[in-house]
Coordinates of C-alpha atoms in Angstrom, one line a residue:
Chain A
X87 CA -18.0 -2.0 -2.3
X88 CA -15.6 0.6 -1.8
X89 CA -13.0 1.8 -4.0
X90 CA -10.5 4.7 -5.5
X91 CA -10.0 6.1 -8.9
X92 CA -7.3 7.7 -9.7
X93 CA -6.5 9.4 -13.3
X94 CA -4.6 7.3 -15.6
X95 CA -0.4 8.1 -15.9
X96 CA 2.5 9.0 -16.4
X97 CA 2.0 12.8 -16.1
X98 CA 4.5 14.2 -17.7
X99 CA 5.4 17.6 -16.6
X100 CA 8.5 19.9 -16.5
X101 CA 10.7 21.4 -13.4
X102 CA 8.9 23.6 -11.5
X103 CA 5.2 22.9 -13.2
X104 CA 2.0 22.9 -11.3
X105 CA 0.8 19.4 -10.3
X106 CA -2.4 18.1 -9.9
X107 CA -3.1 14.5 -9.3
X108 CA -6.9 13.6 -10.0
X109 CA -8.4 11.2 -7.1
X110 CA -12.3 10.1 -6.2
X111 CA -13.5 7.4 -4.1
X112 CA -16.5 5.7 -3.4
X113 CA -17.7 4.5 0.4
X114 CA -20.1 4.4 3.0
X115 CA -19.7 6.5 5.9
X116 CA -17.0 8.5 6.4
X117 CA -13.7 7.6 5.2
X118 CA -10.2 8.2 5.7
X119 CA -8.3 9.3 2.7
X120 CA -4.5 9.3 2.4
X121 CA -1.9 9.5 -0.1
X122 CA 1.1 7.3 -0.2
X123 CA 4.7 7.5 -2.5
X124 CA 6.5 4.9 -4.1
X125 CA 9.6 5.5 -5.3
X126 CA 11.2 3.2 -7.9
X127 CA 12.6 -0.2 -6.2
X128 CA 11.0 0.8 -2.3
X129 CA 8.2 0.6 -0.7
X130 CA 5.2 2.7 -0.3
X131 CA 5.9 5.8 2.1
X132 CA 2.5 8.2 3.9
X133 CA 2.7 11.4 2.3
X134 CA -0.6 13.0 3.3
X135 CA -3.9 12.2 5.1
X136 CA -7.1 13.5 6.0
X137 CA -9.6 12.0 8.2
X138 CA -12.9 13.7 8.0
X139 CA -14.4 16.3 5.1
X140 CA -12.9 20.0 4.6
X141 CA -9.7 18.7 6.4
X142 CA -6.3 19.3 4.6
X143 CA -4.0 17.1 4.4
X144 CA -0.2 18.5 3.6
X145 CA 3.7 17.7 3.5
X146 CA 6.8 18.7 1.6
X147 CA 5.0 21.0 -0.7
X148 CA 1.8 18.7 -1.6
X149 CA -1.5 19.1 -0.5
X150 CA -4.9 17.9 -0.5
X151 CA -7.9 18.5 0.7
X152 CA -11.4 16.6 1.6
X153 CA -14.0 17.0 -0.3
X154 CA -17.0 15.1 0.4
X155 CA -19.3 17.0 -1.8
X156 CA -17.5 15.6 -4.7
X157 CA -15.8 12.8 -3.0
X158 CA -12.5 13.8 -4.0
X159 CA -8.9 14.3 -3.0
X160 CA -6.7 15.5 -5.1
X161 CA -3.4 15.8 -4.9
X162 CA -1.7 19.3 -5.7
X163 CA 1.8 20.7 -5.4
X164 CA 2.9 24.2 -7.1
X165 CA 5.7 23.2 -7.9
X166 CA 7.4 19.8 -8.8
X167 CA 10.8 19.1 -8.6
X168 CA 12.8 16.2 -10.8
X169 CA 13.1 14.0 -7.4
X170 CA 9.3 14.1 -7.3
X171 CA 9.5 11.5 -9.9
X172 CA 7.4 8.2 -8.2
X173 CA 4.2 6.5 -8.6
X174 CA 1.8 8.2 -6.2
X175 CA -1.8 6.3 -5.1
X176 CA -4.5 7.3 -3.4
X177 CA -6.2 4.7 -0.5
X178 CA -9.2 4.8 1.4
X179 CA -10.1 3.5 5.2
X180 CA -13.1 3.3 6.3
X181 CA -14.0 3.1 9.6
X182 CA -16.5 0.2 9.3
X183 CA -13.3 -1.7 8.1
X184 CA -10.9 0.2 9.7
X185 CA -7.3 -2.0 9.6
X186 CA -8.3 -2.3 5.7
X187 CA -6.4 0.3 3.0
X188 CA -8.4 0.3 -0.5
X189 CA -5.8 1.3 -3.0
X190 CA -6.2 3.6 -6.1
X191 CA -4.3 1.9 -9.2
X192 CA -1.5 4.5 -9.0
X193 CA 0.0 7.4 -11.4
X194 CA 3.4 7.4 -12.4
X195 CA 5.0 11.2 -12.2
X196 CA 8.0 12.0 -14.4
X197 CA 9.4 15.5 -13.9
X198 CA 12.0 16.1 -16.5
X199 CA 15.0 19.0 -15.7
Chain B
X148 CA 14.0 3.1 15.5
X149 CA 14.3 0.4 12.0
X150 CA 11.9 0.5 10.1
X151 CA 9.0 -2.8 8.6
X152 CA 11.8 -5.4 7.1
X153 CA 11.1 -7.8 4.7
X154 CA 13.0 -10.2 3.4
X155 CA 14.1 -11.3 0.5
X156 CA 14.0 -8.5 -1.3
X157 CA 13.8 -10.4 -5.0
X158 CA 12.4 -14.2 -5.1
X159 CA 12.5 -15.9 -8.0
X160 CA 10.5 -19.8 -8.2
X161 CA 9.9 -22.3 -10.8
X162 CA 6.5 -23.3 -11.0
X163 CA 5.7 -25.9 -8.3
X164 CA 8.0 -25.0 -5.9
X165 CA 7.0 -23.0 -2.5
X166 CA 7.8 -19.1 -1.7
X167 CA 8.0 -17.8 1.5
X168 CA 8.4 -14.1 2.7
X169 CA 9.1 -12.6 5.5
X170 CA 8.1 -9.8 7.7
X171 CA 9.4 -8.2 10.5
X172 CA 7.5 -5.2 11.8
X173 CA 8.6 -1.8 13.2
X174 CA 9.8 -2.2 17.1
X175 CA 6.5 -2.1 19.2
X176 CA 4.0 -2.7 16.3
X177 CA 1.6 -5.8 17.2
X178 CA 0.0 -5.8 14.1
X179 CA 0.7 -7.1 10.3
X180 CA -1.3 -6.3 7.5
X181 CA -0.4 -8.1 3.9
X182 CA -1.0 -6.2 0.4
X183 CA 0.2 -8.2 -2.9
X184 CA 0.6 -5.8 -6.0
X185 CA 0.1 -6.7 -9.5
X186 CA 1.9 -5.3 -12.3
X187 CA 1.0 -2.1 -13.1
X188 CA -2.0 -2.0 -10.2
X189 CA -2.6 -0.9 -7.3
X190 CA -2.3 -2.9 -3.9
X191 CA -4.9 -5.1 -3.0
X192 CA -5.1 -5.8 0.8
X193 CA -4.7 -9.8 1.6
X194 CA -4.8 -10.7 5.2
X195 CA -4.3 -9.0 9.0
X196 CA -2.9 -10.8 11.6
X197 CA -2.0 -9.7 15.3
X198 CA 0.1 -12.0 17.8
X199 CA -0.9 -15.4 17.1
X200 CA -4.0 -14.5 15.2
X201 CA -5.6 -14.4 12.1
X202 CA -7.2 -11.2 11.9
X203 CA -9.1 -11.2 8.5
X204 CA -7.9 -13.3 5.6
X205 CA -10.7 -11.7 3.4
X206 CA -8.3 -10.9 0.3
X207 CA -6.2 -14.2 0.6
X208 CA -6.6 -16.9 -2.5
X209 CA -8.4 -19.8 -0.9
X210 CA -5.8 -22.0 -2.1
X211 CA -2.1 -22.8 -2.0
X212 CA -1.7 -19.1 0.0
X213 CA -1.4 -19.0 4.0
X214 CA -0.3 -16.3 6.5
X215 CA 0.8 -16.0 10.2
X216 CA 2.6 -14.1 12.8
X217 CA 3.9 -16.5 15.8
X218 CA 4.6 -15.2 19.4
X219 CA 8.2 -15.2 18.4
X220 CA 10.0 -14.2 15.0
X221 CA 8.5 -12.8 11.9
X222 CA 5.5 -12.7 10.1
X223 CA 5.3 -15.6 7.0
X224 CA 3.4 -15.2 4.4
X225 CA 4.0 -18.7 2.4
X226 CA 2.6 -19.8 -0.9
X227 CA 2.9 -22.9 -1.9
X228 CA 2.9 -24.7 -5.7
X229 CA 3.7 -21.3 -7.1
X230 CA 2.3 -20.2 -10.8
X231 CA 3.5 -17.6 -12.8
X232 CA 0.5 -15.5 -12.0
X233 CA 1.7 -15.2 -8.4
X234 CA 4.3 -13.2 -9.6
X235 CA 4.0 -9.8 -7.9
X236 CA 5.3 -7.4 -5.5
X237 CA 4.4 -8.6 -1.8
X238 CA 4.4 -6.1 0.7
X239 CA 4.5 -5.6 4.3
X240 CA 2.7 -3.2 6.7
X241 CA 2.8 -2.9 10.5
X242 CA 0.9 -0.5 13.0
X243 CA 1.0 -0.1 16.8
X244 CA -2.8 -1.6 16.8
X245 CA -5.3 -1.6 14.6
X246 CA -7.5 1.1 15.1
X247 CA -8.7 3.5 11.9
X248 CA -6.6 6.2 13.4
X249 CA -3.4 4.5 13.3
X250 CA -0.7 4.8 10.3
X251 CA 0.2 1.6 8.5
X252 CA 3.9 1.7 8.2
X253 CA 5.4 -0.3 4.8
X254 CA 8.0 -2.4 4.2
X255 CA 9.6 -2.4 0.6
X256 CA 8.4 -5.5 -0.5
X257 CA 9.4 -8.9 -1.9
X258 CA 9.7 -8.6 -5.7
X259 CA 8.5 -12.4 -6.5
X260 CA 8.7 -13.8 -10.0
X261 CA 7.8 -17.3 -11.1
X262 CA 9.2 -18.8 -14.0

C-alpha cells in the first residue's frame, strides 16, 4: 500500500542553519504530497503542497519540490529560526483515494538561539 | 471565519468507561475526516463521513469504536469500554468536499488518556 518515510528526529540545529527535512513515499499513480506543522499542544497546520512532479511547493521560507524520479519531497528552508521549533510530517493523497491523507511518522525540529 | 473545533481538548477515562469527542467543522465544510495519533507516530486516517453518511470507516477498530455526523450539530466520534491503548491524540479535519484537490483543514485534537 501506500506510505511515507520520513528521516528519524529531533534535528537539532542552530539559529539561522540550513534545514533539510528527508521525505520519500511510495504510491501508485500520481500522488499529492504536502507538508503539514504541528506545533506543541495544536493541531496540525498545511505548510506546503505539490500536486503533480517538478512542481514546488513553498511558504514562509520552506520549500519543497516534486520529485518523482526519486519519489521524494524534501523539505528545505535556508534558514531556520527558534519559532520554527515543531514536529513537521510529510502526507500523501492519492487520487485513487482521494479524501484519504497517508502520514509520514513526523520529525521533531529544535532550533536553539 | 473559526476555524475545525473540537472539544474537549484533554479526556481522561478509567478503563470501561465511554469517550466521546466532538467535532465541529469550519463554516461551509460538509465533510469530516477522523485521524487518531499514537505516541510518538504519525496520523493514521480512521473514518470519513459527509451529512448523514458514513463515507469510509476503513481505518476504524471493528469494535467498541463508532463515528457520525447528523444533519444537525457536531461530528461524534464515540468509543466505548475504553483501554489504555486507546489513549491518543484524536483529531479533526474538515474540507468543503471531498475531492483530491481540496485542503483538509485540522482541528487541535482531543488529547485522550485512559487510566
Amino acid at each position: 500500500g501506500d506510505s511515507v518515510t520520513q528521516m528519524e528526529g529531533p534535528v537539532t540545529l542552530s539559529e539561522e542553519a540550513f534545514l533539510t527535512i528527508n521525505c520519500t513515499y511510495t504510491a501508485t499513480g500520481y500522488p499529492s504530497l504536502f507538508w503539514y506543522v504541528q506545533y506543541p499542544g495544536e493541531g496540525l497546520q498545511l505548510l506546503l503542497k505539490a500536486t503533480k512532479a517538478d512542481d514546488k511547493g513553498s511558504n514562509k521560507g520552506f520549500e519543497a519540490t516534486y520529485r518523482k524520479e526519486t519519489t521524494s519531497f524534501h523539505l528545505e528552508k535556508g534558514s531556520v529560526q527558534v519559532s520554527d521549533s515543531a514536529v513537521y510530517f510529510c502526507a500523501l493523497r492519492n487520487r485513487d483515494s482521494s479524501y484519504k491523507l497517508i502520514f509520514g511518522s513526523g520529525t521533531r525540529l529544535l532550533v536553539r538561539p | 471565519n473559526a476555524g475545525v473545533m473540537q472539544n474537549p481538548r484533554h479526556l481522561v477515562r478509567r478503563r470501561g468507561q465511554e469517550a466521546r469527542l466532538r467535532c465541529s467543522p469550519m463554516k461551509g465544510h460538509s465533510h469530516v475526516y477522523w485521524y487518531r495519533q499514537l505516541p510518538e507516530e504519525g496520523l493514521k486516517f480512521m473514518v470519513y463521513l459527509q451529512k448523514e453518511n458514513i463515507i469510509d470507516e476503513s481505518g476504524m477498530p471493528k469494535e467498541r469504536f463508532s463515528a457520525e455526523f447528523p444533519k444537525e450539530g457536531p461530528s461524534i466520534l464515540r468509543i466505548q469500554q475504553v483501554v489504555r491503548g486507546d489513549s491518543a491524540a484524536y483529531f479533526c479535519a474538515s474540507s468543503p468536499g471531498g475531492a483530491g484537490t481540496d485542503t483538509q483543514y485540522f482541528g487541535p485534537g482531543t488529547r485522550l488518556t485512559v487510566l
